[in-house]
Amino acid sequence: MLTHLLDYLGIFMTPLAGYYEPPISLIGLSRMRHANAQHGRCLTFKRNIISRFFVPNEIIGMKDFRAACYEHQCFGMSYFQLFRNRFGGLQRLQHLPTLNMRRKADMENGQTQYCWLGPDRLSPLNFEPGEVVQTVEYDTLQQIYGIPDWLCAMQALLLNEDATLFRRRYFHNGCHIGYILYTTDPNLDPKTEAMLINKMKEGKAAGNFRSLFINIPGGKEKAVQVIPVGDISQRDEFQRIKNISADDVIVGHGMQPALAGIRPEGNQSFGDIEKILKVYLETDVKSMVQPFLELNRQLGAEVFQFDFNLPFFESALIGETPAAV
């Protein structure tokens, strides 16, 4: 994964259960939501802004759409189960968790079939052909499962996490030195020396820093030296790694820093947030809803509608008819 992240071998079918395995671990993609602050924020922001313009209806409510929208951003795909009435008409759409959904081999008539994995992953629950629909982001190496667009930033995401974990382990280690009290008085009696040591122990703060006392009677200047080797706590490498990797994650998501919760440095400013949001709406948001609009063609009904005429920073007018896209 670290050296050949995208050079996966393809899609393979599980011999016993008869479903295709995803090219990248879905559990791994899910866990990465909590590995990096910028990544988690971008996923949530995309879900929120798309849901802002979604028009709920009797077939699908906001709850199911938000869940599917979040998973589409996280995994590059999402699933819905179709419920029909006795006359065959579409009655309701319900979101299905992507983590346990798998695609089976197409039937002889070309219909796609899906299954849900149980706890043993060997006895999947099969859905009827046409009972499940899937939103999917296109992948050039296979056309069974979707791939999230932020996958290009995975290395930066992991680097950011590793830098944070190293910093935490450094503090939890508790063996690093806060300061060295160095004396050269040859007349320092043992009682005074013991008193200094005890005072230093009592004065240890709540953190993990420890202090060291050294007394060398008649010692010369620089008789004892501390030479740090790769001490990240006394250099700016940690901040540089965090900033550079955070920038790569933001670029991988295609978001503006102002929308990703990034704080501008110094006296800088990101500009007019309303203008930035409007540009992002035109360049990205209207494209991100296309996988859901494609489901309308498969369902034969305008189930998924988005009203992009809604105002950004004030409530929509009551009774105004939405302009669906």
mmCIF file of C-alpha atoms in Angstrom:
data_model
loop_
_atom_site.group_PDB
_atom_site.id
_atom_site.type_symbol
_atom_site.label_atom_id
_atom_site.label_comp_id
_atom_site.label_asym_id
_atom_site.label_seq_id
_atom_site.Cartn_x
_atom_site.Cartn_y
_atom_site.Cartn_z
ATOM 1 C CA MET A 1 0.000 0.000 0.000
ATOM 2 C CA LEU A 2 2.788 2.453 0.835
ATOM 3 C CA THR A 3 4.988 1.788 -2.201
ATOM 4 C CA HIS A 4 2.409 0.768 -4.822
ATOM 5 C CA LEU A 5 -0.780 2.346 -3.547
ATOM 6 C CA LEU A 6 -2.670 2.430 -6.823
ATOM 7 C CA ASP A 7 -0.978 -0.523 -8.534
ATOM 8 C CA TYR A 8 -3.587 -2.960 -7.304
ATOM 9 C CA LEU A 9 -4.018 -6.146 -9.279
ATOM 10 C CA GLY A 10 -7.667 -5.670 -10.140
ATOM 11 C CA ILE A 11 -10.993 -7.020 -8.977
ATOM 12 C CA PHE A 12 -11.225 -10.647 -7.904
ATOM 13 C CA MET A 13 -14.229 -12.732 -7.046
ATOM 14 C CA THR A 14 -14.386 -14.557 -3.722
ATOM 15 C CA PRO A 15 -14.577 -18.245 -4.683
ATOM 16 C CA LEU A 16 -16.920 -19.405 -1.902
ATOM 17 C CA ALA A 17 -19.288 -16.437 -1.655
ATOM 18 C CA GLY A 18 -19.321 -15.355 -5.293
ATOM 19 C CA TYR A 19 -18.857 -11.587 -4.892
ATOM 20 C CA TYR A 20 -16.149 -9.189 -6.060
ATOM 21 C CA GLU A 21 -13.641 -7.859 -3.530
ATOM 22 C CA PRO A 22 -13.025 -4.088 -3.611
ATOM 23 C CA PRO A 23 -9.576 -3.038 -4.892
ATOM 24 C CA ILE A 24 -8.834 -1.055 -1.716
ATOM 25 C CA SER A 25 -9.851 -1.926 1.839
ATOM 26 C CA LEU A 26 -13.106 -0.157 2.671
ATOM 27 C CA ILE A 27 -12.368 -0.517 6.381
ATOM 28 C CA GLY A 28 -9.057 1.256 5.833
ATOM 29 C CA LEU A 29 -10.738 4.091 3.943
ATOM 30 C CA SER A 30 -13.300 4.429 6.727
ATOM 31 C CA ARG A 31 -10.665 4.578 9.461
ATOM 32 C CA MET A 32 -8.816 7.335 7.660
ATOM 33 C CA ARG A 33 -11.746 9.661 8.349
ATOM 34 C CA HIS A 34 -10.349 10.108 11.855
ATOM 35 C CA ALA A 35 -6.650 10.082 10.974
ATOM 36 C CA ASN A 36 -6.367 13.689 9.865
ATOM 37 C CA ALA A 37 -8.269 16.833 10.816
ATOM 38 C CA GLN A 38 -8.228 18.371 7.331
ATOM 39 C CA HIS A 39 -9.383 15.150 5.667
ATOM 40 C CA GLY A 40 -12.238 14.637 8.111
ATOM 41 C CA ARG A 41 -13.291 18.263 7.747
ATOM 42 C CA CYS A 42 -13.321 18.075 3.942
ATOM 43 C CA LEU A 43 -15.514 14.976 3.929
ATOM 44 C CA THR A 44 -17.979 16.587 6.334
ATOM 45 C CA PHE A 45 -18.014 19.901 4.484
ATOM 46 C CA LYS A 46 -18.747 18.247 1.131
ATOM 47 C CA ARG A 47 -21.585 16.273 2.694
ATOM 48 C CA ASN A 48 -22.993 19.388 4.334
ATOM 49 C CA ILE A 49 -22.878 21.654 1.301
ATOM 50 C CA ILE A 50 -24.423 19.043 -1.033
ATOM 51 C CA SER A 51 -27.159 18.348 1.532
ATOM 52 C CA ARG A 52 -27.758 22.093 1.765
ATOM 53 C CA PHE A 53 -29.184 22.088 -1.768
ATOM 54 C CA PHE A 54 -30.887 18.681 -1.697
ATOM 55 C CA VAL A 55 -34.689 18.702 -1.857
ATOM 56 C CA PRO A 56 -36.163 15.899 0.317
ATOM 57 C CA ASN A 57 -39.291 14.146 -0.871
ATOM 58 C CA GLU A 58 -41.559 11.223 -0.038
ATOM 59 C CA ILE A 59 -39.272 8.685 -1.703
ATOM 60 C CA ILE A 60 -36.012 9.649 0.008
ATOM 61 C CA GLY A 61 -35.545 11.807 3.077
ATOM 62 C CA MET A 62 -32.653 13.936 4.220
ATOM 63 C CA LYS A 63 -31.321 11.333 6.657
ATOM 64 C CA ASP A 64 -30.778 8.653 4.021
ATOM 65 C CA PHE A 65 -29.369 11.135 1.533
ATOM 66 C CA ARG A 66 -26.844 12.603 3.994
ATOM 67 C CA ALA A 67 -25.619 9.122 4.909
ATOM 68 C CA ALA A 68 -25.227 8.113 1.273
ATOM 69 C CA CYS A 69 -23.616 11.445 0.361
ATOM 70 C CA TYR A 70 -21.041 11.095 3.137
ATOM 71 C CA GLU A 71 -20.175 7.560 2.085
ATOM 72 C CA HIS A 72 -19.902 8.599 -1.551
ATOM 73 C CA GLN A 73 -17.266 11.166 -0.563
ATOM 74 C CA CYS A 74 -15.483 8.665 1.693
ATOM 75 C CA PHE A 75 -15.534 5.569 -0.537
ATOM 76 C CA GLY A 76 -16.329 6.943 -3.985
ATOM 77 C CA MET A 77 -19.656 5.055 -4.028
ATOM 78 C CA SER A 78 -22.905 4.547 -2.131
ATOM 79 C CA TYR A 79 -25.928 2.255 -2.280
ATOM 80 C CA PHE A 80 -29.702 2.518 -2.049
ATOM 81 C CA GLN A 81 -32.305 -0.222 -1.657
ATOM 82 C CA LEU A 82 -35.504 0.165 -3.667
ATOM 83 C CA PHE A 83 -38.907 -0.526 -2.132
ATOM 84 C CA ARG A 84 -41.824 -0.802 -4.555
ATOM 85 C CA ASN A 85 -45.566 -0.973 -4.052
ATOM 86 C CA ARG A 86 -47.779 -3.816 -5.215
ATOM 87 C CA PHE A 87 -48.133 -2.205 -8.622
ATOM 88 C CA GLY A 88 -44.369 -2.027 -9.162
ATOM 89 C CA GLY A 89 -44.117 1.701 -8.588
ATOM 90 C CA LEU A 90 -41.175 3.166 -6.646
ATOM 91 C CA GLN A 91 -42.288 3.826 -3.084
ATOM 92 C CA ARG A 92 -39.129 4.487 -1.072
ATOM 93 C CA LEU A 93 -35.322 4.553 -1.224
ATOM 94 C CA GLN A 94 -33.266 3.490 1.774
ATOM 95 C CA HIS A 95 -29.533 3.955 2.205
ATOM 96 C CA LEU A 96 -27.436 0.785 2.574
ATOM 97 C CA PRO A 97 -24.073 0.945 4.422
ATOM 98 C CA THR A 98 -21.287 0.727 1.845
ATOM 99 C CA LEU A 99 -18.877 -1.072 4.147
ATOM 100 C CA ASN A 100 -20.675 -4.423 3.824
ATOM 101 C CA MET A 101 -22.039 -4.102 0.289
ATOM 102 C CA ARG A 102 -20.544 -6.206 -2.494
ATOM 103 C CA ARG A 103 -21.325 -6.660 -6.162
ATOM 104 C CA LYS A 104 -21.913 -10.109 -7.560
ATOM 105 C CA ALA A 105 -21.466 -11.347 -11.100
ATOM 106 C CA ASP A 106 -23.983 -9.999 -13.570
ATOM 107 C CA MET A 107 -26.817 -12.312 -14.460
ATOM 108 C CA GLU A 108 -27.275 -13.770 -17.924
ATOM 109 C CA ASN A 109 -29.799 -11.092 -18.849
ATOM 110 C CA GLY A 110 -27.257 -8.382 -17.920
ATOM 111 C CA GLN A 111 -28.895 -7.341 -14.659
ATOM 112 C CA THR A 112 -26.571 -6.351 -11.843
ATOM 113 C CA GLN A 113 -26.901 -8.140 -8.515
ATOM 114 C CA TYR A 114 -25.626 -7.088 -5.093
ATOM 115 C CA CYS A 115 -25.266 -8.740 -1.702
ATOM 116 C CA TRP A 116 -24.771 -7.723 1.916
ATOM 117 C CA LEU A 117 -22.026 -9.429 3.924
ATOM 118 C CA GLY A 118 -22.983 -11.038 7.211
ATOM 119 C CA PRO A 119 -20.709 -11.421 10.244
ATOM 120 C CA ASP A 120 -18.999 -14.532 8.822
ATOM 121 C CA ARG A 121 -18.602 -12.875 5.369
ATOM 122 C CA LEU A 122 -19.226 -16.303 3.804
ATOM 123 C CA SER A 123 -23.023 -16.341 3.806
ATOM 124 C CA PRO A 124 -24.016 -13.049 2.169
ATOM 125 C CA LEU A 125 -27.572 -11.833 1.935
ATOM 126 C CA ASN A 126 -28.464 -11.584 -1.740
ATOM 127 C CA PHE A 127 -30.656 -8.801 -3.053
ATOM 128 C CA GLU A 128 -33.018 -9.314 -5.938
ATOM 129 C CA PRO A 129 -31.819 -8.051 -9.338
ATOM 130 C CA GLY A 130 -32.743 -4.408 -9.669
ATOM 131 C CA GLU A 131 -33.373 -4.030 -5.920
ATOM 132 C CA VAL A 132 -30.174 -2.020 -5.320
ATOM 133 C CA VAL A 133 -28.737 0.980 -7.177
ATOM 134 C CA GLN A 134 -25.215 2.327 -6.807
ATOM 135 C CA THR A 135 -23.585 5.727 -7.170
ATOM 136 C CA VAL A 136 -20.003 5.361 -8.341
ATOM 137 C CA GLU A 137 -16.955 7.483 -9.176
ATOM 138 C CA TYR A 138 -15.261 6.167 -12.298
ATOM 139 C CA ASP A 139 -11.960 4.297 -11.942
ATOM 140 C CA THR A 140 -9.698 3.706 -14.944
ATOM 141 C CA LEU A 141 -8.533 0.284 -13.718
ATOM 142 C CA GLN A 142 -11.918 -1.310 -13.046
ATOM 143 C CA GLN A 143 -15.607 -0.519 -13.362
ATOM 144 C CA ILE A 144 -17.084 -2.548 -10.513
ATOM 145 C CA TYR A 145 -16.469 -0.275 -7.540
ATOM 146 C CA GLY A 146 -15.897 3.435 -7.151
ATOM 147 C CA ILE A 147 -12.691 5.110 -5.985
ATOM 148 C CA PRO A 148 -12.684 8.414 -4.015
ATOM 149 C CA ASP A 149 -11.002 11.355 -5.708
ATOM 150 C CA TRP A 150 -8.974 12.217 -2.595
ATOM 151 C CA LEU A 151 -6.990 8.967 -2.848
ATOM 152 C CA CYS A 152 -4.096 10.890 -4.425
ATOM 153 C CA ALA A 153 -3.581 12.636 -1.065
ATOM 154 C CA MET A 154 -3.453 9.449 1.017
ATOM 155 C CA GLN A 155 0.333 9.561 1.503
ATOM 156 C CA ALA A 156 0.176 13.152 2.760
ATOM 157 C CA LEU A 157 -2.722 12.217 5.022
ATOM 158 C CA LEU A 158 -0.734 9.364 6.571
ATOM 159 C CA LEU A 159 2.371 11.552 6.926
ATOM 160 C CA ASN A 160 0.328 14.134 8.814
ATOM 161 C CA GLU A 161 -0.988 11.427 11.126
ATOM 162 C CA ASP A 162 2.495 9.966 11.685
ATOM 163 C CA ALA A 163 3.883 13.384 12.612
ATOM 164 C CA THR A 164 1.127 13.868 15.187
ATOM 165 C CA LEU A 165 1.581 10.376 16.635
ATOM 166 C CA PHE A 166 5.354 10.895 16.893
ATOM 167 C CA ARG A 167 4.775 14.132 18.760
ATOM 168 C CA ARG A 168 2.358 12.450 21.174
ATOM 169 C CA ARG A 169 4.711 9.533 21.802
ATOM 170 C CA TYR A 170 7.514 11.995 22.435
ATOM 171 C CA PHE A 171 5.571 13.606 25.252
ATOM 172 C CA HIS A 172 4.199 10.344 26.626
ATOM 173 C CA ASN A 173 7.686 8.856 26.694
ATOM 174 C CA GLY A 174 8.565 10.984 29.711
ATOM 175 C CA CYS A 175 12.339 10.548 29.376
ATOM 176 C CA HIS A 176 13.255 13.851 27.728
ATOM 177 C CA ILE A 177 15.068 16.527 29.713
ATOM 178 C CA GLY A 178 13.557 19.888 30.551
ATOM 179 C CA TYR A 179 16.810 21.513 31.674
ATOM 180 C CA ILE A 180 20.201 20.694 33.227
ATOM 181 C CA LEU A 181 21.276 22.383 36.463
ATOM 182 C CA TYR A 182 25.059 22.413 36.196
ATOM 183 C CA THR A 183 27.208 23.492 39.188
ATOM 184 C CA THR A 184 31.002 23.600 39.690
ATOM 185 C CA ASP A 185 31.199 24.550 43.388
ATOM 186 C CA PRO A 186 33.782 22.314 45.128
ATOM 187 C CA ASN A 187 32.448 23.364 48.550
ATOM 188 C CA LEU A 188 28.863 22.229 47.914
ATOM 189 C CA ASP A 189 28.053 19.963 50.856
ATOM 190 C CA PRO A 190 26.018 16.746 50.395
ATOM 191 C CA LYS A 191 23.010 18.101 52.320
ATOM 192 C CA THR A 192 22.688 21.115 50.054
ATOM 193 C CA GLU A 193 23.100 18.898 46.991
ATOM 194 C CA ALA A 194 20.355 16.541 48.238
ATOM 195 C CA MET A 195 18.099 19.505 48.967
ATOM 196 C CA LEU A 196 18.526 20.819 45.396
ATOM 197 C CA ILE A 197 17.712 17.430 43.929
ATOM 198 C CA ASN A 198 14.563 17.105 46.051
ATOM 199 C CA LYS A 199 13.404 20.591 45.139
ATOM 200 C CA MET A 200 13.836 19.797 41.445
ATOM 201 C CA LYS A 201 11.798 16.605 41.840
ATOM 202 C CA GLU A 202 9.039 18.426 43.706
ATOM 203 C CA GLY A 203 8.937 21.160 41.095
ATOM 204 C CA LYS A 204 8.247 18.819 38.159
ATOM 205 C CA ALA A 205 5.241 20.043 36.246
ATOM 206 C CA ALA A 206 2.282 18.010 35.055
ATOM 207 C CA GLY A 207 4.026 17.237 31.768
ATOM 208 C CA ASN A 208 6.594 14.590 31.030
ATOM 209 C CA PHE A 209 9.687 16.811 31.120
ATOM 210 C CA ARG A 210 12.328 15.830 33.652
ATOM 211 C CA SER A 211 15.276 17.864 34.877
ATOM 212 C CA LEU A 212 18.831 16.778 35.644
ATOM 213 C CA PHE A 213 21.272 17.963 38.340
ATOM 214 C CA ILE A 214 25.030 17.644 37.820
ATOM 215 C CA ASN A 215 27.722 18.878 40.231
ATOM 216 C CA ILE A 216 31.347 18.687 39.089
ATOM 217 C CA PRO A 217 33.642 20.277 41.720
ATOM 218 C CA GLY A 218 36.230 22.438 40.018
ATOM 219 C CA GLY A 219 34.742 21.733 36.606
ATOM 220 C CA LYS A 220 35.457 23.900 33.630
ATOM 221 C CA GLU A 221 33.116 25.640 31.250
ATOM 222 C CA LYS A 222 31.457 23.314 28.747
ATOM 223 C CA ALA A 223 32.586 20.260 30.662
ATOM 224 C CA VAL A 224 29.083 18.917 30.130
ATOM 225 C CA GLN A 225 27.223 19.572 26.885
ATOM 226 C CA VAL A 226 23.852 18.547 25.550
ATOM 227 C CA ILE A 227 23.887 17.871 21.826
ATOM 228 C CA PRO A 228 20.362 17.253 20.467
ATOM 229 C CA VAL A 229 20.126 14.715 17.634
ATOM 230 C CA GLY A 230 16.944 14.931 15.588
ATOM 231 C CA ASP A 231 15.041 16.519 18.467
ATOM 232 C CA ILE A 232 11.793 17.536 16.829
ATOM 233 C CA SER A 233 10.678 19.374 19.946
ATOM 234 C CA GLN A 234 13.371 22.056 19.471
ATOM 235 C CA ARG A 235 13.039 22.546 15.722
ATOM 236 C CA ASP A 236 10.350 23.590 13.300
ATOM 237 C CA GLU A 237 10.237 20.277 11.405
ATOM 238 C CA PHE A 238 6.986 19.245 13.076
ATOM 239 C CA GLN A 239 5.227 22.437 12.028
ATOM 240 C CA ARG A 240 6.600 22.209 8.489
ATOM 241 C CA ILE A 241 5.491 18.592 8.078
ATOM 242 C CA LYS A 242 2.025 19.388 9.404
ATOM 243 C CA ASN A 243 1.598 22.422 7.143
ATOM 244 C CA ILE A 244 2.915 20.799 3.962
ATOM 245 C CA SER A 245 0.927 17.590 4.386
ATOM 246 C CA ALA A 246 -2.215 19.571 5.288
ATOM 247 C CA ASP A 247 -1.855 21.582 2.075
ATOM 248 C CA ASP A 248 -1.578 18.374 0.046
ATOM 249 C CA VAL A 249 -4.729 16.981 1.667
ATOM 250 C CA ILE A 250 -6.633 20.171 0.860
ATOM 251 C CA VAL A 251 -5.425 20.048 -2.754
ATOM 252 C CA GLY A 252 -6.370 16.362 -2.990
ATOM 253 C CA HIS A 253 -9.925 17.260 -2.019
ATOM 254 C CA GLY A 254 -9.967 20.209 -4.416
ATOM 255 C CA MET A 255 -11.099 22.621 -1.720
ATOM 256 C CA GLN A 256 -10.235 26.181 -0.860
ATOM 257 C CA PRO A 257 -8.369 26.550 2.470
ATOM 258 C CA ALA A 258 -11.026 28.958 3.729
ATOM 259 C CA LEU A 259 -13.679 26.259 3.324
ATOM 260 C CA ALA A 260 -11.524 23.551 4.904
ATOM 261 C CA GLY A 261 -11.217 25.289 8.259
ATOM 262 C CA ILE A 262 -7.617 26.421 7.692
ATOM 263 C CA ARG A 263 -6.508 29.466 9.657
ATOM 264 C CA PRO A 264 -4.621 32.084 7.593
ATOM 265 C CA GLU A 265 -1.061 32.764 8.685
ATOM 266 C CA GLY A 266 -0.167 36.081 10.245
ATOM 267 C CA ASN A 267 -2.165 38.996 8.904
ATOM 268 C CA GLN A 268 -3.100 37.241 5.683
ATOM 269 C CA SER A 269 -6.679 36.723 4.594
ATOM 270 C CA PHE A 270 -8.390 34.254 2.286
ATOM 271 C CA GLY A 271 -10.628 36.955 0.854
ATOM 272 C CA ASP A 272 -14.394 37.185 0.577
ATOM 273 C CA ILE A 273 -15.725 33.851 1.861
ATOM 274 C CA GLU A 274 -19.039 34.354 0.052
ATOM 275 C CA LYS A 275 -17.315 34.745 -3.321
ATOM 276 C CA ILE A 276 -15.129 31.719 -2.631
ATOM 277 C CA LEU A 277 -18.185 29.655 -1.774
ATOM 278 C CA LYS A 278 -20.002 30.732 -4.939
ATOM 279 C CA VAL A 279 -17.036 29.774 -7.114
ATOM 280 C CA TYR A 280 -16.778 26.423 -5.347
ATOM 281 C CA LEU A 281 -20.469 25.868 -5.966
ATOM 282 C CA GLU A 282 -20.102 26.433 -9.702
ATOM 283 C CA THR A 283 -16.841 24.535 -10.187
ATOM 284 C CA ASP A 284 -17.294 21.555 -7.889
ATOM 285 C CA VAL A 285 -20.600 21.168 -6.063
ATOM 286 C CA LYS A 286 -22.739 21.058 -9.191
ATOM 287 C CA SER A 287 -20.475 18.315 -10.498
ATOM 288 C CA MET A 288 -20.463 16.348 -7.237
ATOM 289 C CA VAL A 289 -24.223 15.823 -7.436
ATOM 290 C CA GLN A 290 -24.045 14.238 -10.896
ATOM 291 C CA PRO A 291 -23.715 10.628 -9.604
ATOM 292 C CA PHE A 292 -27.033 11.089 -7.777
ATOM 293 C CA LEU A 293 -28.680 12.712 -10.786
ATOM 294 C CA GLU A 294 -27.570 9.712 -12.832
ATOM 295 C CA LEU A 295 -29.716 7.541 -10.569
ATOM 296 C CA ASN A 296 -32.765 9.429 -11.802
ATOM 297 C CA ARG A 297 -32.199 7.926 -15.235
ATOM 298 C CA GLN A 298 -31.921 4.424 -13.772
ATOM 299 C CA LEU A 299 -34.995 4.887 -11.587
ATOM 300 C CA GLY A 300 -37.058 6.501 -14.311
ATOM 301 C CA ALA A 301 -38.146 9.313 -11.981
ATOM 302 C CA GLU A 302 -36.820 12.655 -10.728
ATOM 303 C CA VAL A 303 -36.108 11.358 -7.231
ATOM 304 C CA PHE A 304 -32.929 13.346 -6.591
ATOM 305 C CA GLN A 305 -33.454 17.087 -6.952
ATOM 306 C CA PHE A 306 -31.175 19.964 -5.978
ATOM 307 C CA ASP A 307 -32.177 23.587 -5.632
ATOM 308 C CA PHE A 308 -29.088 25.706 -6.314
ATOM 309 C CA ASN A 309 -31.123 28.903 -6.103
ATOM 310 C CA LEU A 310 -31.215 28.649 -2.316
ATOM 311 C CA PRO A 311 -29.389 31.580 -0.663
ATOM 312 C CA PHE A 312 -26.147 30.925 1.170
ATOM 313 C CA PHE A 313 -26.427 32.976 4.312
ATOM 314 C CA GLU A 314 -30.153 33.460 4.857
ATOM 315 C CA SER A 315 -33.186 31.220 5.021
ATOM 316 C CA ALA A 316 -35.090 30.433 1.872
ATOM 317 C CA LEU A 317 -38.438 32.169 1.384
ATOM 318 C CA ILE A 318 -41.327 30.154 2.738
ATOM 319 C CA GLY A 319 -43.532 28.808 -0.002
ATOM 320 C CA GLU A 320 -41.039 29.522 -2.780
ATOM 321 C CA THR A 321 -41.039 26.830 -5.442
ATOM 322 C CA PRO A 322 -37.539 25.294 -5.741
ATOM 323 C CA ALA A 323 -35.835 25.304 -9.099
ATOM 324 C CA ALA A 324 -34.756 21.677 -9.318
ATOM 325 C CA VAL A 325 -31.732 20.594 -11.315
#
